[in-house]
Short mmCIF file of C-alpha atoms in Angstrom, two decimals:
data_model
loop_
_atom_site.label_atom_id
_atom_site.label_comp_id
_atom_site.label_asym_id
_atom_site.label_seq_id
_atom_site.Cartn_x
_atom_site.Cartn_y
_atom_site.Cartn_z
CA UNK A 1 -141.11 213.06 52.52
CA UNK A 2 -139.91 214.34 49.13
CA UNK A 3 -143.80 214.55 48.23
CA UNK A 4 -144.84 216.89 51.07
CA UNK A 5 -141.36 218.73 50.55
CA UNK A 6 -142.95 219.60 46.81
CA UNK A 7 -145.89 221.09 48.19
CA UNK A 8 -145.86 225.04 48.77
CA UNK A 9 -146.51 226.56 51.75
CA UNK A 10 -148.62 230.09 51.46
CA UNK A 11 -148.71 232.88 54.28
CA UNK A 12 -152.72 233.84 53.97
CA UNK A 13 -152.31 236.89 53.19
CA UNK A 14 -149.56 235.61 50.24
CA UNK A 15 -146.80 238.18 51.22
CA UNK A 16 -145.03 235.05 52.70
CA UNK A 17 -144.19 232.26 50.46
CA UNK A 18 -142.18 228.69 50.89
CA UNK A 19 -141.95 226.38 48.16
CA UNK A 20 -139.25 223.17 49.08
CA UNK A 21 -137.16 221.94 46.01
CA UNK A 22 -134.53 219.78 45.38
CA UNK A 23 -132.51 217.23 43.35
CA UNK A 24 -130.46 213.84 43.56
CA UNK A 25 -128.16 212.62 40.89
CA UNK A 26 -125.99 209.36 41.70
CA UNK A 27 -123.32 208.53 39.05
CA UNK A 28 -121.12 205.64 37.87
CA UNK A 29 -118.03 205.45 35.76
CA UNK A 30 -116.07 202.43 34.28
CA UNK A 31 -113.14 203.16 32.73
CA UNK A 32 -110.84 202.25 29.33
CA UNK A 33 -106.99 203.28 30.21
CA UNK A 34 -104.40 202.65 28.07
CA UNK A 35 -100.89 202.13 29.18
CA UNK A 36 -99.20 205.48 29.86
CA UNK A 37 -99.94 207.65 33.25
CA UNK A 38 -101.80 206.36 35.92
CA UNK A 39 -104.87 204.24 35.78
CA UNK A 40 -108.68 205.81 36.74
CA UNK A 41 -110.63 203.14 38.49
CA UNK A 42 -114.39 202.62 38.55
CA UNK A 43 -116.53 204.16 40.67
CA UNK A 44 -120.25 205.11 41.68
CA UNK A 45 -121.36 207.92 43.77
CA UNK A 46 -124.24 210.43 45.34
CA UNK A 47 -122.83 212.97 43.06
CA UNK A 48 -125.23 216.02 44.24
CA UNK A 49 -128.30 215.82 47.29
CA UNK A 50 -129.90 219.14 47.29
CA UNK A 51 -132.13 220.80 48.91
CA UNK A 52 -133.67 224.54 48.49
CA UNK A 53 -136.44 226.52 49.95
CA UNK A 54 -136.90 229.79 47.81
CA UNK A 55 -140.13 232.01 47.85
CA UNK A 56 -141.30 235.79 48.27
CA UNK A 57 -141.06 237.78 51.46
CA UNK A 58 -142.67 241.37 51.11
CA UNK A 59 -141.85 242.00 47.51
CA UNK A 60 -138.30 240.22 47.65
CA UNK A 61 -137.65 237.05 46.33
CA UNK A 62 -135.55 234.79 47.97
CA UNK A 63 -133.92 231.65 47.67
CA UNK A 64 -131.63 229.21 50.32
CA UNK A 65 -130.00 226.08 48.70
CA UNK A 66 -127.49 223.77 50.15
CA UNK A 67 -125.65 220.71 48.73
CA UNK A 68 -125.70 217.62 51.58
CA UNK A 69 -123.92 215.06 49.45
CA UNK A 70 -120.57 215.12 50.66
CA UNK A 71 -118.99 214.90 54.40
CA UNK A 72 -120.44 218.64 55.07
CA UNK A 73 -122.84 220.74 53.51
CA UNK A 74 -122.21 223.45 51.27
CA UNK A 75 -123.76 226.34 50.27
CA UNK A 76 -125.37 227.29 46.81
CA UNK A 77 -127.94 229.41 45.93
CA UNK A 78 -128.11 232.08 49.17
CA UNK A 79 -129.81 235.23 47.85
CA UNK A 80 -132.25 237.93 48.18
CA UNK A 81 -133.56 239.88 44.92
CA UNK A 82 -136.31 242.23 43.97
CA UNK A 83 -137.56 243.06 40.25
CA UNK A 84 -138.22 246.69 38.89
CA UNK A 85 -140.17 245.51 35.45
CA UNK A 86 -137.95 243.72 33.60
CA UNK A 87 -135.12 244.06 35.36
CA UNK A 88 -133.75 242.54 38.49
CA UNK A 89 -131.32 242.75 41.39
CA UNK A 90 -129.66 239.86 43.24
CA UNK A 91 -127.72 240.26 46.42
CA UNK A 92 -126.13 237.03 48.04
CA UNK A 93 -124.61 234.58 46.56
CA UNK A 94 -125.19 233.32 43.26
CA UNK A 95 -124.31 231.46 40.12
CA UNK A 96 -122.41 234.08 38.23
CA UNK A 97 -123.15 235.07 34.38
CA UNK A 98 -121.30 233.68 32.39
CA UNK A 99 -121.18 231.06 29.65
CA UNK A 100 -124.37 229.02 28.13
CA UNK A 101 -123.11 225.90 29.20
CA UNK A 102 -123.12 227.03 32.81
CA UNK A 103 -125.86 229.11 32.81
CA UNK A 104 -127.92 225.96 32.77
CA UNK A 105 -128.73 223.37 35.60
CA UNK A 106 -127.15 220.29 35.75
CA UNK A 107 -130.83 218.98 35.97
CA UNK A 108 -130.87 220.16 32.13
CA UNK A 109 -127.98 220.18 30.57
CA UNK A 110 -127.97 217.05 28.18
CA UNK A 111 -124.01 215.24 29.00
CA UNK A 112 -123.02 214.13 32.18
CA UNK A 113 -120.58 216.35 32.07
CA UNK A 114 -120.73 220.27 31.37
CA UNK A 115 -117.61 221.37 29.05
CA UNK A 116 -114.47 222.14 29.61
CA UNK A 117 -114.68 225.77 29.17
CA UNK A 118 -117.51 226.04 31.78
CA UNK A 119 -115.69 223.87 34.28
CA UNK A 120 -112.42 225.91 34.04
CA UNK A 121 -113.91 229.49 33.50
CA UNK A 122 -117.23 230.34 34.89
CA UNK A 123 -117.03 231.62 38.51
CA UNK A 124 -120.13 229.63 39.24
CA UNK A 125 -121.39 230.47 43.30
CA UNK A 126 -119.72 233.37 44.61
CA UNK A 127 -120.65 235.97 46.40
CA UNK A 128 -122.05 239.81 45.29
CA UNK A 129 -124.62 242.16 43.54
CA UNK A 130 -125.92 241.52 39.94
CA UNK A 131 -128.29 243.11 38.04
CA UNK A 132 -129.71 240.91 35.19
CA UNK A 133 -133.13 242.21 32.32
CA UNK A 134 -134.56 241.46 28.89
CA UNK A 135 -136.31 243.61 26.44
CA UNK A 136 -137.89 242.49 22.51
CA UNK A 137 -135.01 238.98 22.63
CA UNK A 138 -132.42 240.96 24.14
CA UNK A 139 -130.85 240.01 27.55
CA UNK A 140 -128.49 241.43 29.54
CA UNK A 141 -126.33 240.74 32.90
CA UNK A 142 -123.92 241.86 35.32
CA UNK A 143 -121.90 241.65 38.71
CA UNK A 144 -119.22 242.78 41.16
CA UNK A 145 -118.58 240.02 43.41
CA UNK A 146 -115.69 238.35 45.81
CA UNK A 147 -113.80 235.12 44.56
CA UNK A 148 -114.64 234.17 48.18
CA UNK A 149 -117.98 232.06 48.49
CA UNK A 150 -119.76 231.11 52.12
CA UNK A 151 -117.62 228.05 52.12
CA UNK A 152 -114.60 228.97 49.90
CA UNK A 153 -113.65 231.63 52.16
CA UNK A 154 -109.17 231.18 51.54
CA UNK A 155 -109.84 232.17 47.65
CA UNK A 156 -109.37 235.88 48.36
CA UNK A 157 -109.94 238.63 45.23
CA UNK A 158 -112.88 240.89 44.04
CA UNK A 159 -114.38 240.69 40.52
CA UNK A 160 -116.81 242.26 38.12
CA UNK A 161 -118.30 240.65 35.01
CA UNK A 162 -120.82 240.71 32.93
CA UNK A 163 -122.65 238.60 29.95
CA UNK A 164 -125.33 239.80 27.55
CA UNK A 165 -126.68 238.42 23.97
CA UNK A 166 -130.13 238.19 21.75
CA UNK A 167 -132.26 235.57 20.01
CA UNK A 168 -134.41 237.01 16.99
CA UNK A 169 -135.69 233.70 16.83
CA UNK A 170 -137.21 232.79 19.85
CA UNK A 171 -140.28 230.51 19.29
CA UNK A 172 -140.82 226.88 20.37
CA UNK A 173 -138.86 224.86 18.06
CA UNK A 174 -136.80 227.62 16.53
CA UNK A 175 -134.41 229.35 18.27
CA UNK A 176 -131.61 231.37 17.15
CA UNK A 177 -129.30 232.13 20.20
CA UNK A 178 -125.92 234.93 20.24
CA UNK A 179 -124.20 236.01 23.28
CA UNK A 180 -120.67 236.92 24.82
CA UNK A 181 -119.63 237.78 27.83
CA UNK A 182 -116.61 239.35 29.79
CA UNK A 183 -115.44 239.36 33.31
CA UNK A 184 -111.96 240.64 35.10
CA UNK A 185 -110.53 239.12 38.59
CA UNK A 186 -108.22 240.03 41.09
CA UNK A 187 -106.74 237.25 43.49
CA UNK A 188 -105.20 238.79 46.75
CA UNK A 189 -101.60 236.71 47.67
CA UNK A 190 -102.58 232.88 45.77
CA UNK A 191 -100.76 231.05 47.76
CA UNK A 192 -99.70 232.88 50.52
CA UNK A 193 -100.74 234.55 54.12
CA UNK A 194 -104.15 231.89 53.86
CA UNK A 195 -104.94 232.37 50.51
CA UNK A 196 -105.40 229.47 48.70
CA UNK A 197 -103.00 229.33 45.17
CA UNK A 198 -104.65 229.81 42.11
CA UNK A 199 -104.78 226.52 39.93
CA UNK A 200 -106.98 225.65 37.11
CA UNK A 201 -106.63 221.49 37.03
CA UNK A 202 -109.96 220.21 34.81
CA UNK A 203 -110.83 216.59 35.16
CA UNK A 204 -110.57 215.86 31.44
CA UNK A 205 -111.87 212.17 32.53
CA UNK A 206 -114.87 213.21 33.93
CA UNK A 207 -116.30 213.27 37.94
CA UNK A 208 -114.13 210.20 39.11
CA UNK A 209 -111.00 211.07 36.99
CA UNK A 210 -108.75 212.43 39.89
CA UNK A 211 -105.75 211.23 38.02
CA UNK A 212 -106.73 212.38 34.65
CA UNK A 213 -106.47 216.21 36.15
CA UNK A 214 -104.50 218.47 33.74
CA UNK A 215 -102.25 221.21 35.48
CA UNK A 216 -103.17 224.03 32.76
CA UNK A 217 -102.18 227.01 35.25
CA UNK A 218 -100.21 227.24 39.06
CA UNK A 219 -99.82 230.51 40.61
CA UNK A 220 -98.68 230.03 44.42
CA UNK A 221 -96.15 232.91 44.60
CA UNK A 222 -97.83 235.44 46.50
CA UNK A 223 -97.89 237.80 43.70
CA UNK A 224 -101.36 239.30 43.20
CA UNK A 225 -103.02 237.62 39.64
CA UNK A 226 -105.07 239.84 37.36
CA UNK A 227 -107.55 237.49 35.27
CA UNK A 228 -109.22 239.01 31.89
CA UNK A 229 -111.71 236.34 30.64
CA UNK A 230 -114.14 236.60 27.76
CA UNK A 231 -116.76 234.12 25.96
CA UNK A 232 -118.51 234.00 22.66
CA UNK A 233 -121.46 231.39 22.27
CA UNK A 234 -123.99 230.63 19.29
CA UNK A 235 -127.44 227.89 19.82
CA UNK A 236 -129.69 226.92 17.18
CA UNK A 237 -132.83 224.91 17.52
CA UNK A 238 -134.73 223.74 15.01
CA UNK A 239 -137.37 221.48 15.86
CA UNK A 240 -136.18 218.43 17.75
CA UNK A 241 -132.40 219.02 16.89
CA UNK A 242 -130.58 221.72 18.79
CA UNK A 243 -126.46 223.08 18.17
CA UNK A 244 -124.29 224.65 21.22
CA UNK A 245 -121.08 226.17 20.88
CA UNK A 246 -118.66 228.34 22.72
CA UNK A 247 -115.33 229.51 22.79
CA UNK A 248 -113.79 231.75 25.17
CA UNK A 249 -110.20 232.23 27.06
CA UNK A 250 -108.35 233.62 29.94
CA UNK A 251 -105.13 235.56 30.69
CA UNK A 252 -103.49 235.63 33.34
CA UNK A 253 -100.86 238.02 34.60
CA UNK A 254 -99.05 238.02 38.00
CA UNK A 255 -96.49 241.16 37.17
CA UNK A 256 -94.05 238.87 36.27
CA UNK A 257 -95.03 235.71 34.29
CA UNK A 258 -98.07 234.96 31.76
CA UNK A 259 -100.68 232.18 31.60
CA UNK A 260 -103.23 231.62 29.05
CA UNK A 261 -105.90 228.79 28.66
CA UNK A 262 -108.74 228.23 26.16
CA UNK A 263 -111.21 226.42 25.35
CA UNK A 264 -113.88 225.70 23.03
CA UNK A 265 -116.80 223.21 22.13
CA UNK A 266 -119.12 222.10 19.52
CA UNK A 267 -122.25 220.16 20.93
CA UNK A 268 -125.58 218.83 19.20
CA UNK A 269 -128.31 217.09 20.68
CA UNK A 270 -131.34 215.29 18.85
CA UNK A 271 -134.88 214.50 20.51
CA UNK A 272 -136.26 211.42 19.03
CA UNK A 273 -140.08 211.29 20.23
CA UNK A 274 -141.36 214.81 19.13
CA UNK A 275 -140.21 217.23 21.59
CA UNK A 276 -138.31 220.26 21.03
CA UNK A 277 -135.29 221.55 23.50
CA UNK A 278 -136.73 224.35 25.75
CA UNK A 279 -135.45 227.89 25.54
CA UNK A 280 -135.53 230.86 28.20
CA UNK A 281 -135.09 234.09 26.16
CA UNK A 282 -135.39 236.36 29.05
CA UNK A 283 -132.17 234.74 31.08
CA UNK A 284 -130.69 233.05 27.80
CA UNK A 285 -130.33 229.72 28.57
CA UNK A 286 -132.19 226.22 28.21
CA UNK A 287 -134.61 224.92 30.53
CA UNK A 288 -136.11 221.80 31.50
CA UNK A 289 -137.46 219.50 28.73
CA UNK A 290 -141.44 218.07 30.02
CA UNK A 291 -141.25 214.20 27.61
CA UNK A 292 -144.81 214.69 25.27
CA UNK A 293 -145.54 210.65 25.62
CA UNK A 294 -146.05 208.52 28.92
CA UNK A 295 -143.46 206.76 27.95
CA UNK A 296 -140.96 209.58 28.17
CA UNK A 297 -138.77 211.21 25.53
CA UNK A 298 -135.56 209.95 24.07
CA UNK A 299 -132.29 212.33 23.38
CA UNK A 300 -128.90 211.46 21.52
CA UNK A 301 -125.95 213.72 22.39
CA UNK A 302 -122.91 214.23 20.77
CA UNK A 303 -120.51 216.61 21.18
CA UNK A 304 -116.27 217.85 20.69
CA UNK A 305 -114.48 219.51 23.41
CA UNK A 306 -110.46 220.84 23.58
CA UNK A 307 -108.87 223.20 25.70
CA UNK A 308 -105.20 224.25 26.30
CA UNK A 309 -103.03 226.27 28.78
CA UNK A 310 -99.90 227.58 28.63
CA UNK A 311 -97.70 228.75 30.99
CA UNK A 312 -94.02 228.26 30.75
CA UNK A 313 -92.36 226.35 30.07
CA UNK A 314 -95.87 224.24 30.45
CA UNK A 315 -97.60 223.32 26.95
CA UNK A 316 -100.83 221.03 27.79
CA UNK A 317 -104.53 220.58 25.94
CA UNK A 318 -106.88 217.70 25.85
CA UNK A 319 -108.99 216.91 23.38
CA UNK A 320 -112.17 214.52 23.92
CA UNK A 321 -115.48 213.71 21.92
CA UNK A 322 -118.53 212.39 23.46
CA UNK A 323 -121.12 210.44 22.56
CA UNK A 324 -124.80 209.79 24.98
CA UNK A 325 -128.42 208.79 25.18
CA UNK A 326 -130.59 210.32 27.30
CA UNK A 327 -134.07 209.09 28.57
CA UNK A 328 -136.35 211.73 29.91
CA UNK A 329 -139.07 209.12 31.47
CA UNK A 330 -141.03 212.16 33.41
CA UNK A 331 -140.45 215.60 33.69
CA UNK A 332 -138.48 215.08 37.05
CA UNK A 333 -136.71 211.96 36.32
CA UNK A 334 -133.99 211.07 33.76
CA UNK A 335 -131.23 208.51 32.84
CA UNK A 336 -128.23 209.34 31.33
CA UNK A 337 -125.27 207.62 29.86
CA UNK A 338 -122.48 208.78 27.90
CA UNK A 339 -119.59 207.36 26.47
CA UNK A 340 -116.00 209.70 26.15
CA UNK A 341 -112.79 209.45 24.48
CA UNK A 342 -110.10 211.67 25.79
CA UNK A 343 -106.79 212.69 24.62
CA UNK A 344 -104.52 214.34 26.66
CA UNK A 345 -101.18 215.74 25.65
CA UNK A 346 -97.70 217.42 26.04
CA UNK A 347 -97.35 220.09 23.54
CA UNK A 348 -94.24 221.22 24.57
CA UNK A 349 -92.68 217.90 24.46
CA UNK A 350 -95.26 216.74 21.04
CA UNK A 351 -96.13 213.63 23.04
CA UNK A 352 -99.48 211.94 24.40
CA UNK A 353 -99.92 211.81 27.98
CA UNK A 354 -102.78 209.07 27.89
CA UNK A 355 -105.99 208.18 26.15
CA UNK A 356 -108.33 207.37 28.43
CA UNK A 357 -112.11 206.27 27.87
CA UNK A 358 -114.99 206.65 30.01
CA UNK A 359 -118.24 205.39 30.13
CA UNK A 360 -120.49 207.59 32.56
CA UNK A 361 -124.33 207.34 34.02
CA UNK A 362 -126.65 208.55 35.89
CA UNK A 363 -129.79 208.44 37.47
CA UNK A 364 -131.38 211.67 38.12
CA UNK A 365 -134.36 212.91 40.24
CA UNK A 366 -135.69 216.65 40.71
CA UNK A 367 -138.59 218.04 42.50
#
């Protein structure tokens, strides 16, 4: 099935075009607890089943994507957008712009897990209007969208934001990579008349660590909540060794208290067998590494993460670092596995929550 799915289907006259798509990833995690909070237990899962179509219709692009792992479908990737040179317009709903780490698929990205700053700031699917271009190394995005998406329809707000960096070294194998970007929310009533409150509550344990969740911000009041985020990020590549880091923040303000969270990473990633990590100037992100030997290519990951919230009289931050192999054995089919250390703690109180390890895997396939 999944080999027919791959093959595109063309209208004869090629105004019409279908091309299927998708990806599986099933995960496992064993865990290391120590004796304070409460204990994560192993556990394996069909993490993400997708499934796309995307093509051209009369000059528009399109693209329909849905997620079928868990007990309903969801919605990803629902758009329409048409290109004027280098520049393009997307209407739908998208994967917003903002932050490298996020900006990349989880069929690339080389950890398990994306950082904490990307789980806990970038708006990911939501729905709006973005324009996005490139010229000479420079690219540039933006957006107004709802915090609503087609299935998260009780998050109620409006939003604009916008992300936009160069790379004067842009060649195969060296690749010098700068961008920011900025974005401002609005959430209508968190908490109230069937909105949903506005929490930020990262997993600093990974997929499966439900109890490892760290309450960085709680707005339920009512009151509206005006969110100013930014992000600063910096990549290098330099033959088969590429460097990743970000650091970016959010404040948020509901008229009468203050919450702040941020967050910030240092990641590095080595390619033993000869390849070198893909680069997309035009969008400013990586891309999907093709292994150069039948037997496949081999990675080693390693990479720092913290973040931190405050909002009183509520001190918390995690800290974690993360250590993986990755083997690449085709250009559609990988195996991960990681192993993470993480540290979470009261700083109000100057105490440790937990320490909890985690080793994580998965088996990925993409067509």
């Amino acid at each position: 099935m999944l080999l027919l799915a791959a093959v595109p289907v063309v209208h004869a006259d090629d105004n019409v075009t279908a091309t299927f798509s998708g990806r599986l990833h099933y995960d496992v995690a064993r865990f290391d607890n120590d004796d304070r909070g409460t204990d994560e237990r192993a556990n394996d899962d069909l993490r993400a089943a997708w499934l796309a179509v995307s093509g051209k219709f009369y000059g528009f692009d399109y693209k329909l994507e849905t997620e079928v792992a868990g007990q309903r479908p969801v919605a990803r990737d629902v758009y329409v957008a048409r290109s004027f040179g280098n520049t393009t317009v997307t209407a739908g709903q998208f994967k917003q712009f903002f932050t490298l780490d996020d900006r990349g698929s989880s069929n690339h990205i080389p950890a398990v897990e994306r950082s904490w700053l990307a789980q806990t700031l970038a708006p990911t699917y939501r729905l709006g209007v973005g324009v996005n271009g490139y010229q000479q190394g420079m690219f540039w995005s933006g957006s107004v969208y709802s915090l609503e998406s087609i299935d998260a329809w009780k998050t109620k707000g409006r939003a604009a934001g916008g992300r936009a960096g160069y790379a004067p070294w842009r060649e195969a194998g060296h690749v010098l990579h700068l961008g920011a970007a900025l974005a401002h929310e609005h959430y209508d009533n968190p908490g109230a008349n069937g909105a949903s409150p506005l929490r930020v509550q990262p997993r600093v344990a990974g997929y499966f660590g439900d109890n490892s969740r760290l309450n960085l911000v709680d707005f339920h009041s009512g009151r509206d909540v005006s969110v100013d985020k930014y992000g600063l990020e910096v990549a290098a590549v330099h033959g088969g060794l590429s460097l990743q880091g970000e650091y970016g923040g959010a404040l948020y303000d509901d008229g009468q208290q203050r919450a702040r969270v941020t967050s910030g990473y240092l990641q590095a990633t080595w390619l033993l067998t000869g390849e070198t990590r893909p680069y997309d100037a035009k969008a400013g992100r990586f891309t999907q590494l093709k292994p150069a030997h039948d037997s496949g290519a081999w990675e080693l990951v390693a990479r720092i993460d913290h973040i931190e919230g405050k909002q009183w009289p509520r001190d918390l931050s995690a800290d974690a670092w993360t250590v993986g192999v990755n083997w690449y054995a085709r250009k559609h089919a990988r195996v991960m596995l990681d192993w993470t250390d993480t540290e979470r703690r009261d700083e109000a109180a100057n105490r440790t929550l937990d320490r909890t390890g985690v080793l994580a895997g998965r088996i990925q396939l993409d067509f």
